[in-house]
One Martini backbone bead per residue (centre of mass of N, CA, C, O) as a GRO file, in nm:
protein
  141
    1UNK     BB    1 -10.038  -0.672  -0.984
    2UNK     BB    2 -10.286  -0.595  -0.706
    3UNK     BB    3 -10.610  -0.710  -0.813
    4UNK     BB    4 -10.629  -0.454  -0.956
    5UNK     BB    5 -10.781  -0.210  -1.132
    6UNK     BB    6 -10.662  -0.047  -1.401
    7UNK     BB    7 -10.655   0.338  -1.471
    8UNK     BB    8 -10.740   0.519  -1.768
    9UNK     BB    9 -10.700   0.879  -1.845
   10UNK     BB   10 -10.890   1.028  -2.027
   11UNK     BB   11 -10.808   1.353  -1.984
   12UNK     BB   12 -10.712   1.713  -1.820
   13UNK     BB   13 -10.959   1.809  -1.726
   14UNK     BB   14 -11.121   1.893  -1.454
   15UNK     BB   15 -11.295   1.610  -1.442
   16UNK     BB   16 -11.034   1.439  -1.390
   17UNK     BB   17 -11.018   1.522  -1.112
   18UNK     BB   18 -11.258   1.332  -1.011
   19UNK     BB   19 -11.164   1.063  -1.136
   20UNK     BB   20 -10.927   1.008  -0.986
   21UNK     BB   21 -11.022   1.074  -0.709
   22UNK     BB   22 -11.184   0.819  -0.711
   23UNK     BB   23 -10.942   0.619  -0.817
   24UNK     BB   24 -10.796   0.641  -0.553
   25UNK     BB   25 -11.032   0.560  -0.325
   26UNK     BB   26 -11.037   0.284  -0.440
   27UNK     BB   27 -10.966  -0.028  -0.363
   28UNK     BB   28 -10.998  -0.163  -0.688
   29UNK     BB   29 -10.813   0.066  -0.793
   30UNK     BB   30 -10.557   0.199  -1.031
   31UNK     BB   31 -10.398   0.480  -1.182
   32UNK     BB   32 -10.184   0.382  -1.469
   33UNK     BB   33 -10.270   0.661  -1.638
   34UNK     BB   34 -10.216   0.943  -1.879
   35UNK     BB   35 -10.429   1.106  -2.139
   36UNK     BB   36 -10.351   1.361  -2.414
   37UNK     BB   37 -10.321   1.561  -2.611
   38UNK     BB   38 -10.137   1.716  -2.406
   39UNK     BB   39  -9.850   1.614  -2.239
   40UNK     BB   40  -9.844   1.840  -2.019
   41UNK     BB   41 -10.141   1.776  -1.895
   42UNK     BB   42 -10.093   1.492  -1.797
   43UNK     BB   43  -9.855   1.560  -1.612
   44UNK     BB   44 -10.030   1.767  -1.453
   45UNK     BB   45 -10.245   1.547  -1.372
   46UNK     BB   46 -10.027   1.381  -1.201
   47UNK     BB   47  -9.915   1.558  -1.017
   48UNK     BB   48 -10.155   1.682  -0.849
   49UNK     BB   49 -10.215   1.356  -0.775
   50UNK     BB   50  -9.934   1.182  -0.696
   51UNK     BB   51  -9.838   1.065  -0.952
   52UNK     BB   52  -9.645   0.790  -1.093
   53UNK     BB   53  -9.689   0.771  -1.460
   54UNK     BB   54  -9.774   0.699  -1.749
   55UNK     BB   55  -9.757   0.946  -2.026
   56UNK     BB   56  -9.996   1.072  -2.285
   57UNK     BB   57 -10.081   1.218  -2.643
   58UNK     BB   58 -10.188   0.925  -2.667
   59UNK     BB   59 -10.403   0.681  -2.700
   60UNK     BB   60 -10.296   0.435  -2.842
   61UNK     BB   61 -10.039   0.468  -2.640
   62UNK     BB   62 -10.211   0.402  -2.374
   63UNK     BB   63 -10.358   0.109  -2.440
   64UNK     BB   64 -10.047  -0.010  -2.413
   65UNK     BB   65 -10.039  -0.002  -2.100
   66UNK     BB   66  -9.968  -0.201  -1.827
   67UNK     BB   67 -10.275  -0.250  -1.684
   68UNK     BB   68 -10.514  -0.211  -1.865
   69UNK     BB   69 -10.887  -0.188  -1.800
   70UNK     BB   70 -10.943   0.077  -1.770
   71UNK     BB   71 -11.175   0.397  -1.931
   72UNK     BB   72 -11.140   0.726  -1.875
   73UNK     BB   73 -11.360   0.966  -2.023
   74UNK     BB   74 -11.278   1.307  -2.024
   75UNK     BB   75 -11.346   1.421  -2.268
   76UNK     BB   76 -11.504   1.604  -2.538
   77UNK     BB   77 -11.793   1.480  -2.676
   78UNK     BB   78 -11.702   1.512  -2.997
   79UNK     BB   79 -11.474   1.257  -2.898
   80UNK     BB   80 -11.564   1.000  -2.764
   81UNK     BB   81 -11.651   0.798  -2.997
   82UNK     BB   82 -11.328   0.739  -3.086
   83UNK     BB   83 -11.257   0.675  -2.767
   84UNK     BB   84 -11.449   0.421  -2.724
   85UNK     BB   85 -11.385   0.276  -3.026
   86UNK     BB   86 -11.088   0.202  -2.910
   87UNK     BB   87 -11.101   0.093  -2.641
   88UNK     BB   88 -11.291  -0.149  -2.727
   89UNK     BB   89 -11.117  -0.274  -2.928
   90UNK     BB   90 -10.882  -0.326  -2.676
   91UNK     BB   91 -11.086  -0.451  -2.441
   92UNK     BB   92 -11.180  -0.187  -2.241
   93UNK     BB   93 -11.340  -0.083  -1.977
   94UNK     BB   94 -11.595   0.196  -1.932
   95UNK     BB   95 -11.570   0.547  -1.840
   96UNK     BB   96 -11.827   0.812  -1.923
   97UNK     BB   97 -11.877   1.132  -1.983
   98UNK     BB   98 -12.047   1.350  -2.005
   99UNK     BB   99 -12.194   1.358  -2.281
  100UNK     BB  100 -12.179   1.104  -2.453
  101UNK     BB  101 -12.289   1.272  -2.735
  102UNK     BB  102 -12.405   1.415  -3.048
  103UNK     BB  103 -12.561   1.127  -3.135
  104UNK     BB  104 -12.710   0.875  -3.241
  105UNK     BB  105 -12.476   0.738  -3.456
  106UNK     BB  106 -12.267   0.763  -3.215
  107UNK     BB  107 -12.422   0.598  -3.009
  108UNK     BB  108 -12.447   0.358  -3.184
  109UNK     BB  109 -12.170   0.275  -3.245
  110UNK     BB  110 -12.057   0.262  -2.966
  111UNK     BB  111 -12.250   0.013  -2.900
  112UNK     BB  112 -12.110  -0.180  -3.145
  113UNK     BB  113 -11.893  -0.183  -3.001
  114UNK     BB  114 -11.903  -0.282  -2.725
  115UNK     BB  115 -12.071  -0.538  -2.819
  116UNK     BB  116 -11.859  -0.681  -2.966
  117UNK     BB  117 -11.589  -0.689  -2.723
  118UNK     BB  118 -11.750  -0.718  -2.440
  119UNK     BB  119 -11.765  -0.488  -2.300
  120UNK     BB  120 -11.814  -0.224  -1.980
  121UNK     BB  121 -12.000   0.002  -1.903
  122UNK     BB  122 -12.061   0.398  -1.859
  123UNK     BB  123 -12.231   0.660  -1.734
  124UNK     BB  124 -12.183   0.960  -1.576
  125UNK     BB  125 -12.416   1.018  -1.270
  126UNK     BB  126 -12.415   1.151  -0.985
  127UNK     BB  127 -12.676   1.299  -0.914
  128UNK     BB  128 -12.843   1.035  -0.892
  129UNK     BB  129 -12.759   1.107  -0.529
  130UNK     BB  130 -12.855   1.310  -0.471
  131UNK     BB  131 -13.111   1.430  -0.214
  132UNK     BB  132 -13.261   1.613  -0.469
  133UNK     BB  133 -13.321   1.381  -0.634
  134UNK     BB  134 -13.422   1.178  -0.444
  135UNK     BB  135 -13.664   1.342  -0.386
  136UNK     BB  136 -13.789   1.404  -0.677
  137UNK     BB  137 -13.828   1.086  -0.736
  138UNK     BB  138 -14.069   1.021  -0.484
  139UNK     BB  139 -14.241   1.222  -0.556
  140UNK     BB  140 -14.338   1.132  -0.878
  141UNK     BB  141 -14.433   0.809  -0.767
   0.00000   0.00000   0.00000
């Protein structure tokens, strides 16, 4: 690699390619891998953002790519917490894309996975630098 962190995107719907191009033009990332449950959505989002990576249908089967630092998270919350638990136990660091999941005991699982690992995490939440939010956050103080 060329010191950058490689980055998985797990999940192949509209919010990926909002993730795809963050770390594309972020200079510290490179995105190294694209999957999804259908292969050949993941090959539609790679070819769409001119990317030239290689492309699965199983999770299990991209953690397993050279030079995979990060996963992006990009799946339907109701998977999520499978999606968290596997990458984590991988040993990847995560960027998870909201909402988190559907339940408190999945959300503790997650939390359990993530700290045995040792690895860092996040939940996307673009909106929190709006300056729509950021001037009701000014208001309420």
């Amino acid at each position: 690699m060329n010191g950058k962190l490689g980055v998985l995107i797990h999940g192949a719907g509209w919010v990926s390619t909002q993730h795809v191009d963050a770390f594309k033009t972020n200079p510290h990332t490179d995105v190294v891998a694209i999957s999804s449950r259908n292969l050949s959505s993941a090959q539609a989002r790679a070819d769409e953002a001119g990317l030239d990576v290689p492309c699965f249908d199983s999770l299990d089967k991209a953690l397993q790519t050279q030079g995979v630092d990060i996963v992006s998270i990009c799946t339907p919350q109701h998977v999520h917490t499978e999606n968290v638990i596997a990458a984590a136990r991988a040993g990847k660091h995560l960027v998870i894309e909201k909402p988190l999941c559907n339940s408190v005991s999945d959300g503790r699982a997650m939390a359990a996975a993530i700290r045995a690992a040792g690895v860092k995490t996040l939940v996307c939440f673009v909106l929190r630098w709006n300056p729509l939010i950021e001037t009701l956050k000014r208001m309420l103080v």
